Structure formats: structure tokens, C-alpha cells
Amino acid sequence: MDTFTIAGREFRSRLLTGTGKYKDLEETRAATEAAGAEIITVAIRRSNIGQDPNEPNLLDVLPPDRYTILPNTAGCYTVEDAVRTCRLARELLDGHNLTKLEVLGDQQTLFPDIPATLEAAKILVADGFDVMVYTNDDPIMAKRFEDLGCVAVMPLAAPIGSGLGIRNPYNIRTIVENASVPILVDAGVGTASDAAVAMELGCAGVLMNTAIACAQNPVLMASAMRKAVEAGREAYLAGRIPRKRYASASSPLDGLFF
């Protein structure tokens, strides 16, 4: 598969995975390997990556020398909490600057609080972070985050954990067409076909957690998602045929024998 670049780092796998909701660390490791993920995101407020030396450490099964760790601010509802969480992650990961920013608006929808996300992004970019930002599927806001200096924009496909798939494919396509940074669908993917659609729209990648971790067989679903992302990317590069209202014969009409 062709590569893509985020903040000067080149990646081959376009499937980014989360690390929450698995039954144990061994299942987390097995699913991550089946997904072929190179970037894994970690909820700093919910995962132990060294804060508590008496608890199992996620990084023991997913070591930073093999994976690119993407700390995220899941569970943050204020600018202050999000910025503090990113700075804590940077300390825990020896100066690691790549971060996924999300500032949530409420607990029912988990939609992003856009004004707060903008404010937090400005602070973090000025502080030297490489910010991958979770946002809604608004093309105007996506461009604004890019202009602000975010290294990747991550529009939601549907509410977090909903599994509804891509609700507004035309918005996602518009965001992709206007972007000069990687666009990665984040949140709402439910199954492999959703991931393939995201890639067929031209996204650089897809990030998911619940769709894999909460499947009946997480490791098998991770494998399916990996193939779907690869197939969707190849279909995008190949170029689909135009949609037409009426039929056209599959075989040539010239030189008929009868």
C-alpha cells in the first residue's frame, strides 16, 4: 500500500486503532497486530502508560519502539483539561509531541465543542504540539483547523461508538478535496464496509476503537478492517465508474455474430 505522512512521519498502515474496551491487554495486543496498525491512540485519562507503577502498563504489550503512540484527550470537556492532559502525556512519553485533541460538548452526543477545540488547538500548536484534531464533518471548520496549524484533521463519520457509518459522505468528500493535510475519519465506523467507504471517499486513513474492541470476535474484526481499508484505498486510486441511470451492455456491441 502507498504511504502517507503526518508531521513528517511516514506510515504505511492507514488503519489507526484505539486501545480501550478490550477485555484485557492480551486481546488489545492481538487485535492491534491483526489490524496491522502503526499508530495507536491512548486515552491518557483512562489508560496506564506508567502513571501507576503497580498496575499493568499498556506500553508493555504495545511498545513505543514498535508503534507510534497517539495520546488523546478523551473525556475532556474543557480547554484546560485537554491542554493539561496533552502536557501530561508529553511528560510520560519523554517529550513526544504528536497528540490527538478532542474537547467534547456533552455526554449524550460526545460531539466536539468546536469553540473550545479551536481554543485548545491554538494553545497546543503554539506550545509545539503536532495536533491531530477531532471535529465534526463541517468543511469550513476542517479548513480552519488546518489553517491554524493542525497536522491532520479527523472528522467524525457519526457519533462516537454509534457504529452508524458515514452519515454525510458528501461533507467528507468536500473536506478531503479542500485539504492539504491528511484527513482521517474518526468515530462512527461500525463494520468493514464503513471503513471501505471512508477510504473510497479519499480519506488518508480511518481511526476506530469500538467497532473492533466490541465486536464478538475483536481479532477477526481487526483483520476485516485492515482488508477493508486496503481495498477502499485501492478502489479510490483506481477510480470508480460514473453512476448512470440506465444500463449499458458489458460486452462490445460491434462485430455481432448474430
XYZ file of N, CA and C in Angstrom:
774
model
N 0.845 -1.196 0.000
C 0.000 0.000 0.000
C 0.881 1.247 0.000
N 0.411 2.312 -0.671
C 1.174 3.549 -0.690
C 1.209 4.178 0.704
N 2.102 5.110 0.877
C 2.300 5.675 2.202
C 1.628 7.051 2.331
N 1.519 7.515 3.551
C 1.068 8.878 3.806
C 1.902 9.434 4.958
N 1.878 10.745 5.089
C 2.770 11.407 6.039
C 1.988 12.292 6.992
N 2.301 12.189 8.274
C 1.745 13.079 9.297
C 2.905 13.684 10.072
N 2.972 15.003 10.069
C 4.016 15.729 10.808
C 5.415 15.183 10.492
N 5.668 14.914 9.220
C 6.985 14.463 8.797
C 7.256 12.992 9.007
N 6.286 12.253 9.536
C 6.471 10.813 9.777
C 5.674 10.035 8.733
N 6.317 9.061 8.119
C 5.700 8.302 7.041
C 5.110 7.006 7.587
N 3.901 6.688 7.130
C 3.209 5.482 7.584
C 2.679 4.697 6.385
N 2.648 3.376 6.542
C 2.086 2.510 5.510
C 0.660 2.098 5.857
N 0.415 1.803 7.116
C -0.928 1.390 7.519
C -1.826 2.607 7.666
N -2.968 2.551 7.020
C -3.950 3.640 7.087
C -5.068 3.326 8.074
N -4.913 2.262 8.813
C -5.868 1.919 9.872
C -5.238 2.247 11.222
N -5.801 3.223 11.879
C -5.356 3.622 13.218
C -6.344 3.036 14.214
N -5.839 2.498 15.311
C -6.730 1.839 16.253
C -6.603 2.420 17.652
N -7.705 2.262 18.398
C -7.714 2.649 19.799
C -7.321 1.474 20.667
N -7.235 1.726 21.956
C -6.764 0.691 22.878
C -7.728 0.467 24.046
N -8.911 1.050 23.985
C -9.869 0.899 25.074
C -10.882 -0.206 24.798
N -11.594 -0.613 25.844
C -12.749 -1.512 25.762
C -12.408 -2.980 25.503
N -11.131 -3.338 25.386
C -10.780 -4.759 25.233
C -10.868 -5.443 26.589
N -11.042 -6.781 26.565
C -11.218 -7.493 27.832
C -9.932 -7.526 28.642
N -8.790 -7.496 27.955
C -7.504 -7.460 28.674
C -6.411 -7.001 27.711
N -5.229 -6.844 28.237
C -4.129 -6.334 27.408
C -3.720 -7.323 26.319
N -3.863 -8.606 26.577
C -3.505 -9.587 25.567
C -4.416 -9.472 24.352
N -5.714 -9.265 24.582
C -6.629 -9.083 23.454
C -6.309 -7.772 22.728
N -5.933 -6.743 23.473
C -5.532 -5.474 22.857
C -4.360 -5.698 21.916
N -3.367 -6.436 22.398
C -2.187 -6.711 21.577
C -2.539 -7.512 20.329
N -3.343 -8.565 20.502
C -3.671 -9.439 19.375
C -4.484 -8.686 18.318
N -5.446 -7.878 18.751
C -6.267 -7.135 17.795
C -5.442 -6.075 17.067
N -4.542 -5.428 17.792
C -3.692 -4.401 17.173
C -2.809 -5.022 16.102
N -2.278 -6.192 16.401
C -1.436 -6.871 15.401
C -2.267 -7.296 14.192
N -3.479 -7.796 14.432
C -4.332 -8.224 13.321
C -4.737 -7.038 12.449
N -4.878 -5.875 13.064
C -5.237 -4.672 12.313
C -4.068 -4.146 11.484
N -2.876 -4.553 11.842
C -1.701 -4.040 11.144
C -1.458 -2.568 11.424
N -1.965 -2.083 12.543
C -1.868 -0.654 12.849
C -0.440 -0.255 13.191
N -0.059 0.936 12.751
C 1.224 1.518 13.143
C 1.018 2.631 14.162
N -0.145 3.292 14.086
C -0.475 4.357 15.032
C -1.585 3.853 15.946
N -1.346 3.910 17.235
C -2.382 3.518 18.194
C -2.645 4.693 19.122
N -3.922 4.935 19.382
C -4.259 6.059 20.231
C -4.591 5.580 21.636
N -4.187 6.379 22.605
C -4.291 6.011 24.016
C -4.989 7.132 24.771
N -6.065 6.793 25.473
C -6.751 7.775 26.319
C -5.956 7.942 27.594
N -5.260 9.054 27.702
C -4.339 9.264 28.820
C -5.053 9.223 30.168
N -6.299 9.693 30.206
C -7.022 9.738 31.484
C -7.547 8.371 31.888
N -7.541 7.389 30.957
C -8.144 6.095 31.248
C -7.167 4.935 31.136
N -5.972 5.170 30.621
C -5.027 4.080 30.386
C -3.760 4.308 31.191
N -3.204 3.228 31.676
C -1.959 3.329 32.418
C -0.773 3.132 31.483
N -0.036 4.229 31.263
C 1.197 4.123 30.472
C 2.391 4.507 31.346
N 2.213 4.240 32.619
C 3.298 4.497 33.545
C 2.926 5.382 34.709
N 1.679 5.924 34.683
C 1.265 6.770 35.812
C 1.237 5.977 37.099
N 0.806 4.694 37.027
C 0.713 3.847 38.215
C 1.627 2.626 38.044
N 2.773 2.625 38.689
C 3.713 1.509 38.524
C 3.196 0.186 39.081
N 2.110 0.225 39.853
C 1.560 -1.005 40.439
C 0.491 -1.656 39.561
N 0.136 -1.030 38.435
C -0.872 -1.575 37.536
C -0.227 -1.982 36.209
N -0.863 -2.927 35.478
C -0.317 -3.314 34.167
C -0.155 -2.103 33.257
N 0.947 -2.071 32.552
C 1.284 -0.938 31.690
C 0.988 -1.308 30.239
N 0.143 -0.490 29.598
C -0.222 -0.744 28.204
C 1.000 -0.819 27.298
N 1.991 -0.020 27.593
C 3.174 0.050 26.730
C 4.038 -1.204 26.814
N 3.763 -2.071 27.806
C 4.499 -3.342 27.866
C 4.071 -4.277 26.734
N 2.817 -4.155 26.277
C 2.349 -5.025 25.188
C 2.338 -4.287 23.853
N 2.302 -2.947 23.896
C 2.350 -2.149 22.669
C 3.495 -1.135 22.817
N 4.716 -1.576 22.660
C 5.869 -0.723 22.975
C 6.046 0.428 21.976
N 6.462 1.590 22.470
C 6.660 2.759 21.601
C 7.732 2.584 20.531
N 8.632 1.618 20.714
C 9.632 1.419 19.669
C 9.062 0.631 18.485
N 7.854 0.126 18.636
C 7.204 -0.579 17.529
C 6.007 0.203 16.985
N 5.332 0.913 17.848
C 4.135 1.654 17.447
C 4.324 3.144 17.707
N 3.654 3.960 16.886
C 3.584 5.390 17.170
C 2.418 5.623 18.115
N 2.746 6.053 19.315
C 1.722 6.292 20.329
C 1.066 7.652 20.075
N -0.260 7.649 20.033
C -1.012 8.883 19.812
C -1.868 9.151 21.045
N -1.326 9.895 22.019
C -2.129 10.212 23.206
C -3.344 11.028 22.802
N -4.475 10.764 23.447
C -5.666 11.554 23.135
C -6.274 12.110 24.420
N -7.167 13.067 24.226
C -7.768 13.767 25.366
C -9.213 13.321 25.584
N -9.496 12.058 25.309
C -10.845 11.535 25.514
C -11.305 11.815 26.938
N -12.567 12.222 27.050
C -13.121 12.514 28.368
C -12.918 13.938 28.827
N -12.280 14.773 27.995
C -12.051 16.173 28.370
C -13.199 17.039 27.835
N -13.748 17.863 28.710
C -14.868 18.739 28.328
C -14.497 20.215 28.425
N -13.266 20.506 28.794
C -12.836 21.906 28.880
C -11.472 22.058 28.213
N -11.187 23.293 27.835
C -9.889 23.600 27.242
C -8.776 23.266 28.224
N -8.985 23.638 29.465
C -7.939 23.442 30.474
C -7.618 21.966 30.648
N -8.650 21.119 30.731
C -8.411 19.680 30.896
C -7.682 19.094 29.689
N -8.071 19.509 28.496
C -7.451 18.957 27.290
C -5.970 19.351 27.212
N -5.673 20.615 27.456
C -4.284 21.077 27.385
C -3.444 20.406 28.468
N -4.008 20.309 29.686
C -3.277 19.664 30.784
C -2.992 18.196 30.462
N -3.953 17.517 29.860
C -3.780 16.103 29.513
C -2.684 15.921 28.467
N -2.653 16.797 27.483
C -1.598 16.699 26.459
C -0.219 16.919 27.066
N -0.123 17.879 27.956
C 1.180 18.153 28.575
C 1.616 17.004 29.481
N 0.660 16.378 30.162
C 0.980 15.205 30.973
C 1.492 14.067 30.086
N 0.819 13.859 28.953
C 1.244 12.796 28.038
C 2.654 13.058 27.531
N 2.956 14.319 27.256
C 4.304 14.643 26.760
C 5.357 14.311 27.810
N 5.025 14.540 29.064
C 5.983 14.189 30.125
C 6.142 12.684 30.246
N 5.021 11.952 30.185
C 5.066 10.493 30.331
C 5.790 9.828 29.173
N 5.748 10.471 27.988
C 6.328 9.861 26.792
C 7.608 10.565 26.351
N 8.310 11.138 27.291
C 9.647 11.693 27.037
C 9.666 12.730 25.920
N 8.737 13.671 25.971
C 8.754 14.770 25.009
C 8.025 14.516 23.716
N 7.282 13.429 23.644
C 6.511 13.081 22.441
C 5.462 14.162 22.171
N 5.488 14.737 20.965
C 4.641 15.898 20.679
C 3.373 15.590 19.899
N 3.300 14.408 19.284
C 2.119 14.087 18.487
C 0.949 13.786 19.413
N -0.186 14.458 19.188
C -1.314 14.277 20.085
C -2.623 14.368 19.316
N -3.639 13.681 19.840
C -4.983 13.788 19.269
C -5.835 14.602 20.232
N -6.323 15.728 19.717
C -7.109 16.636 20.540
C -8.591 16.417 20.323
N -9.299 16.215 21.410
C -10.762 16.264 21.359
C -11.261 16.943 22.624
N -12.145 17.911 22.429
C -12.820 18.570 23.538
C -14.310 18.359 23.305
N -14.937 17.616 24.198
C -16.313 17.180 23.975
C -17.316 18.204 24.496
N -18.505 18.195 23.834
C -19.529 19.171 24.191
C -20.486 18.693 25.259
N -20.874 17.431 25.224
C -21.772 16.885 26.245
C -21.658 15.368 26.254
N -22.179 14.761 27.322
C -22.023 13.320 27.499
C -23.014 12.510 26.675
N -24.095 13.118 26.223
C -25.082 12.358 25.453
C -24.629 12.115 24.021
N -24.124 13.143 23.359
C -23.742 13.006 21.951
C -22.248 12.792 21.765
N -21.458 13.249 22.717
C -19.989 13.257 22.587
C -19.537 14.003 21.339
N -20.380 14.908 20.857
C -19.959 15.756 19.745
C -18.868 16.718 20.236
N -18.008 17.147 19.322
C -16.962 18.085 19.734
C -17.532 19.463 20.044
N -16.953 20.102 21.060
C -17.237 21.504 21.352
C -16.275 22.309 20.482
N -16.761 22.804 19.362
C -15.863 23.408 18.373
C -15.156 24.664 18.880
N -15.862 25.621 19.499
C -15.122 26.800 20.005
C -14.025 26.406 20.999
N -14.327 25.468 21.895
C -13.312 25.042 22.861
C -12.183 24.284 22.171
N -12.514 23.486 21.177
C -11.475 22.753 20.445
C -10.540 23.717 19.716
N -11.107 24.759 19.121
C -10.283 25.769 18.446
C -9.321 26.433 19.434
N -9.848 26.790 20.582
C -9.008 27.463 21.577
C -7.889 26.546 22.065
N -8.235 25.295 22.333
C -7.213 24.345 22.787
C -6.178 24.086 21.702
N -6.630 23.989 20.460
C -5.698 23.740 19.355
C -4.703 24.894 19.223
N -5.175 26.115 19.354
C -4.269 27.271 19.272
C -3.187 27.195 20.346
N -3.596 26.851 21.560
C -2.634 26.765 22.667
C -1.609 25.663 22.410
N -2.091 24.513 21.968
C -1.195 23.369 21.781
C -0.243 23.568 20.610
N -0.741 24.126 19.513
C 0.139 24.392 18.371
C 1.232 25.376 18.773
N 0.837 26.420 19.498
C 1.820 27.414 19.963
C 2.828 26.797 20.930
N 2.410 25.707 21.607
C 3.276 25.044 22.579
C 4.133 23.959 21.935
N 4.076 23.847 20.608
C 4.955 22.917 19.914
C 4.389 21.529 19.678
N 3.115 21.330 19.949
C 2.499 20.026 19.701
C 2.155 19.868 18.218
N 2.230 18.632 17.737
C 1.693 18.260 16.434
C 0.276 17.738 16.680
N -0.705 18.543 16.341
C -2.084 18.280 16.753
C -2.896 17.627 15.644
N -3.412 16.446 15.940
C -4.419 15.794 15.097
C -5.754 16.057 15.793
N -6.667 16.701 15.097
C -7.826 17.239 15.784
C -9.124 16.529 15.378
N -9.873 16.126 16.402
C -11.203 15.525 16.219
C -12.222 16.640 16.081
N -13.035 16.566 15.011
C -14.008 17.616 14.772
C -15.261 17.021 14.136
N -16.224 17.878 13.853
C -17.405 17.393 13.153
C -17.124 17.360 11.645
N -18.131 17.026 10.854
C -17.892 16.875 9.414
C -18.223 18.158 8.653
N -17.865 19.283 9.225
C -18.089 20.597 8.630
C -16.848 21.004 7.829
N -16.957 21.158 6.505
C -15.781 21.510 5.697
C -15.160 22.843 6.089
N -15.976 23.790 6.521
C -15.437 25.094 6.904
C -14.553 24.970 8.144
N -15.045 24.245 9.130
C -14.252 24.083 10.352
C -13.006 23.242 10.092
N -13.127 22.254 9.233
C -11.958 21.424 8.919
C -10.836 22.288 8.353
N -11.200 23.189 7.439
C -10.192 24.064 6.844
C -9.627 25.027 7.881
N -10.475 25.472 8.791
C -9.995 26.398 9.819
C -8.963 25.725 10.727
N -9.197 24.464 11.076
C -8.216 23.752 11.898
C -6.902 23.569 11.137
N -7.006 23.289 9.857
C -5.790 23.151 9.056
C -5.024 24.472 9.015
N -5.723 25.566 8.762
C -5.072 26.875 8.693
C -4.437 27.255 10.032
N -4.996 26.727 11.099
C -4.486 27.038 12.437
C -3.168 26.313 12.726
N -2.883 25.274 11.923
C -1.613 24.577 12.095
C -1.733 23.121 12.516
N -2.943 22.588 12.557
C -3.105 21.169 12.902
C -2.509 20.304 11.792
N -1.876 19.206 12.171
C -1.163 18.376 11.190
C -2.071 17.344 10.543
N -3.247 17.129 11.096
C -4.243 16.224 10.500
C -5.602 16.608 11.068
N -6.630 16.444 10.237
C -7.992 16.748 10.660
C -8.793 15.449 10.629
N -9.581 15.223 11.700
C -10.252 13.942 11.883
C -11.755 14.147 12.072
N -12.491 14.292 10.966
C -13.937 14.475 11.093
C -14.632 13.181 11.504
N -15.674 13.324 12.294
C -16.455 12.149 12.693
C -17.288 11.644 11.518
N -17.466 10.341 11.455
C -18.392 9.751 10.489
C -19.802 9.760 11.056
N -19.873 9.566 12.377
C -21.133 9.512 13.123
C -20.733 9.618 14.595
N -21.697 9.735 15.510
C -21.320 9.848 16.920
C -20.397 8.711 17.392
N -19.511 9.045 18.299
C -18.544 8.088 18.844
C -19.258 6.833 19.358
N -18.784 5.677 18.928
C -19.316 4.416 19.426
C -20.667 4.027 18.864
N -21.218 4.828 17.939
C -22.570 4.547 17.429
C -22.578 3.442 16.383
N -21.512 3.292 15.641
C -21.481 2.287 14.585
C -22.415 2.582 13.429
N -22.807 3.837 13.271
C -23.771 4.195 12.231
C -23.151 4.332 10.846
N -21.847 4.359 10.769
C -21.197 4.553 9.470
C -21.199 6.022 9.068
N -20.773 6.297 7.839
C -20.629 7.685 7.391
C -21.989 8.275 7.062
N -22.421 9.263 7.853
C -23.738 9.881 7.695
C -23.747 10.926 6.593
N -22.637 11.609 6.390
C -22.593 12.693 5.401
C -21.401 12.511 4.462
N -21.503 11.560 3.541
C -20.343 11.299 2.676
C -19.947 12.492 1.824
N -20.919 13.330 1.433
C -20.562 14.480 0.589
C -19.753 15.498 1.391
N -20.069 15.650 2.665
C -19.254 16.539 3.501
C -17.830 16.023 3.622
N -17.694 14.717 3.865
C -16.351 14.137 3.992
C -15.571 14.322 2.693
N -16.226 14.113 1.580
C -15.552 14.275 0.289
C -15.116 15.723 0.079
N -15.972 16.657 0.457
C -15.618 18.075 0.319
C -14.428 18.425 1.207
N -14.418 17.904 2.430
C -13.285 18.146 3.330
C -11.993 17.624 2.697
N -12.046 16.421 2.143
C -10.863 15.824 1.514
C -10.386 16.671 0.334
N -11.317 17.104 -0.495
C -10.955 17.851 -1.707
C -10.287 19.191 -1.379
N -10.641 19.786 -0.259
C -10.115 21.110 0.089
C -8.897 21.059 0.999
N -8.462 19.864 1.363
C -7.417 19.740 2.390
C -6.030 19.591 1.787
N -5.039 20.083 2.514
C -3.644 19.818 2.171
C -2.945 19.078 3.302
N -3.694 18.685 4.325
C -3.176 17.807 5.381
C -4.009 16.526 5.344
N -3.506 15.440 5.933
C -4.279 14.193 5.921
C -5.635 14.352 6.618
N -6.654 13.771 6.005
C -7.997 13.723 6.582
C -8.272 12.272 6.960
N -8.562 12.048 8.229
C -8.814 10.684 8.706
C -10.177 10.644 9.384
N -11.026 9.759 8.914
C -12.328 9.609 9.572
C -12.123 9.032 10.959
N -12.791 9.645 11.916
C -12.636 9.248 13.317
C -14.008 9.196 13.964
N -14.401 8.037 14.415
C -15.656 7.831 15.148
C -16.822 7.490 14.231
N -17.599 6.505 14.669
C -18.837 6.159 13.986
C -18.774 4.963 13.062
N -17.566 4.488 12.763
C -17.456 3.307 11.897
C -17.998 2.094 12.645
N -18.798 1.271 11.941
C -19.401 0.119 12.592
C -18.894 -1.218 12.082
N -18.598 -1.271 10.796
C -18.146 -2.536 10.219
C -17.241 -2.255 9.032
N -16.773 -3.330 8.395
C -15.733 -3.174 7.378
C -16.178 -2.319 6.202
N -17.428 -2.443 5.783
C -17.876 -1.658 4.633
C -17.836 -0.164 4.928
N -18.066 0.237 6.166
C -17.963 1.654 6.530
C -16.531 2.158 6.336
N -15.583 1.343 6.727
C -14.176 1.727 6.569
C -13.809 1.837 5.095
N -14.323 0.906 4.293
C -14.030 0.944 2.857
C -14.602 2.211 2.228
N -15.819 2.591 2.628
C -16.428 3.813 2.086
C -15.584 5.037 2.430
N -15.117 5.107 3.661
C -14.278 6.238 4.062
C -13.049 6.343 3.165
N -12.444 5.225 2.877
C -11.252 5.247 2.036
C -11.597 5.553 0.587
N -12.732 5.065 0.108
C -13.154 5.361 -1.268
C -13.454 6.842 -1.458
N -13.774 7.531 -0.373
C -14.010 8.977 -0.444
C -12.706 9.764 -0.510
N -11.595 9.073 -0.332
C -10.302 9.729 -0.452
C -9.627 10.056 0.857
N -10.182 9.572 1.956
C -9.536 9.828 3.247
C -8.153 9.173 3.285
N -7.263 9.785 4.059
C -5.920 9.224 4.206
C -5.925 8.010 5.116
N -6.934 7.911 5.985
C -6.997 6.789 6.899
C -8.275 6.812 7.713
N -8.402 5.808 8.561
C -9.565 5.669 9.428
C -9.073 5.299 10.821
N -9.632 5.954 11.827
C -9.324 5.592 13.207
C -10.572 4.995 13.844
N -10.397 3.895 14.548
C -11.553 3.253 15.183
C -11.118 2.522 16.449
N -12.082 2.332 17.332
C -11.855 1.558 18.551
C -13.023 0.619 18.797
N -14.207 1.193 19.067
C -15.357 0.383 19.451
C -15.693 -0.684 18.408
N -15.626 -0.331 17.130
C -16.012 -1.278 16.074
C -15.193 -2.558 16.143
N -13.963 -2.455 16.599
C -13.122 -3.647 16.737
C -13.260 -4.228 18.143
N -13.051 -3.412 19.149
C -12.983 -3.917 20.524
C -14.296 -4.525 21.000
N -15.422 -4.025 20.500
C -16.729 -4.520 20.946
C -17.364 -5.508 19.960
N -16.632 -5.900 18.923
C -17.126 -6.960 18.039
C -17.141 -8.287 18.815
N -17.935 -9.236 18.357
C -17.971 -10.537 19.041
C -16.611 -11.220 18.987
N -15.898 -11.014 17.898
C -14.534 -11.538 17.774
C -13.632 -10.364 17.379
N -13.079 -9.667 18.345
C -12.298 -8.455 18.032
C -11.117 -8.704 17.098
N -10.426 -9.803 17.279
C -9.239 -10.052 16.454
C -9.645 -10.279 14.998
N -10.720 -11.025 14.788
C -11.192 -11.271 13.425
C -11.706 -9.972 12.795
N -12.402 -9.148 13.584
C -12.879 -7.867 13.052
C -11.711 -6.955 12.705
N -10.669 -6.985 13.511
C -9.485 -6.175 13.205
C -8.885 -6.569 11.861
N -8.852 -7.867 11.603
C -8.344 -8.347 10.320
C -9.245 -7.872 9.177
N -10.558 -7.933 9.384
C -11.507 -7.481 8.360
C -11.339 -5.989 8.086
N -11.151 -5.203 9.132
C -10.980 -3.755 8.960
C -9.705 -3.440 8.182
N -8.672 -4.189 8.466
C -7.408 -3.980 7.739
C -7.608 -4.192 6.237
N -8.298 -5.269 5.890
C -8.516 -5.552 4.468
C -9.447 -4.527 3.842
N -10.444 -4.073 4.595
C -11.389 -3.086 4.071
C -10.697 -1.759 3.777
N -9.832 -1.341 4.670
C -9.096 -0.087 4.462
C -8.192 -0.202 3.237
N -7.532 -1.334 3.104
C -6.662 -1.527 1.938
C -7.478 -1.571 0.653
N -8.614 -2.272 0.669
C -9.453 -2.366 -0.531
C -10.037 -1.002 -0.888
N -10.493 -0.263 0.117
C -11.057 1.054 -0.145
C -10.028 2.002 -0.729
N -8.801 1.942 -0.226
C -7.742 2.797 -0.753
C -7.444 2.444 -2.214
N -7.361 1.147 -2.519
C -7.080 0.734 -3.887
C -8.218 1.152 -4.813
N -9.450 1.038 -4.365
C -10.593 1.445 -5.191
C -10.556 2.939 -5.462
N -10.178 3.731 -4.445
C -10.068 5.189 -4.629
C -9.006 5.512 -5.672
N -7.852 4.851 -5.570
C -6.774 5.114 -6.520
C -7.147 4.643 -7.926
N -7.902 3.549 -8.014
C -8.293 3.017 -9.316
C -9.339 3.894 -9.999
N -10.216 4.516 -9.205
C -11.250 5.381 -9.768
C -12.496 4.602 -10.152
N -13.583 4.879 -9.484
C -14.821 4.160 -9.764
C -15.451 4.642 -11.061
N -16.299 3.800 -11.646
C -17.020 4.195 -12.857
C -18.099 5.207 -12.483
N -18.510 6.050 -13.453
C -19.587 7.012 -13.154
C -20.903 6.283 -12.911
N -21.708 6.856 -12.048
C -23.062 6.331 -11.845
C -23.943 6.794 -12.993
N -24.763 5.868 -13.537
C -25.657 6.212 -14.634
C -27.062 5.716 -14.320
N -28.020 6.358 -14.918
C -29.409 5.995 -14.638
C -29.822 4.724 -15.369
N -29.284 4.510 -16.597
C -29.727 3.374 -17.403
C -28.584 2.391 -17.631
N -28.963 1.202 -18.110
C -27.992 0.127 -18.304
C -27.101 0.388 -19.504
N -25.926 -0.228 -19.497
C -25.078 -0.278 -20.684
C -24.504 -1.685 -20.743
N -24.451 -2.242 -21.950
C -24.022 -3.633 -22.097
C -22.589 -3.827 -21.627
N -22.334 -4.968 -21.018
C -20.991 -5.250 -20.507
C -20.040 -5.668 -21.617
N -20.581 -6.270 -22.709
C -19.737 -6.722 -23.805
C -19.873 -5.768 -24.988
N -18.877 -5.731 -25.914
C -18.923 -4.802 -27.054
C -20.131 -5.049 -27.950
N -20.672 -3.981 -28.568
C -21.826 -4.107 -29.454
C -21.392 -4.255 -30.911
N -20.121 -3.956 -31.225
C -19.634 -4.045 -32.606
C -19.265 -5.487 -32.935
N -19.378 -5.864 -34.217
C -18.949 -7.175 -34.669
C -19.795 -8.314 -34.153
N -21.128 -8.132 -34.057
C -22.006 -9.188 -33.554
C -22.062 -10.352 -34.534
N -22.078 -11.594 -34.041
C -22.165 -12.774 -34.909
C -23.587 -13.056 -35.347
N -24.577 -12.592 -34.598
C -25.982 -12.874 -34.958
C -26.751 -11.578 -35.071
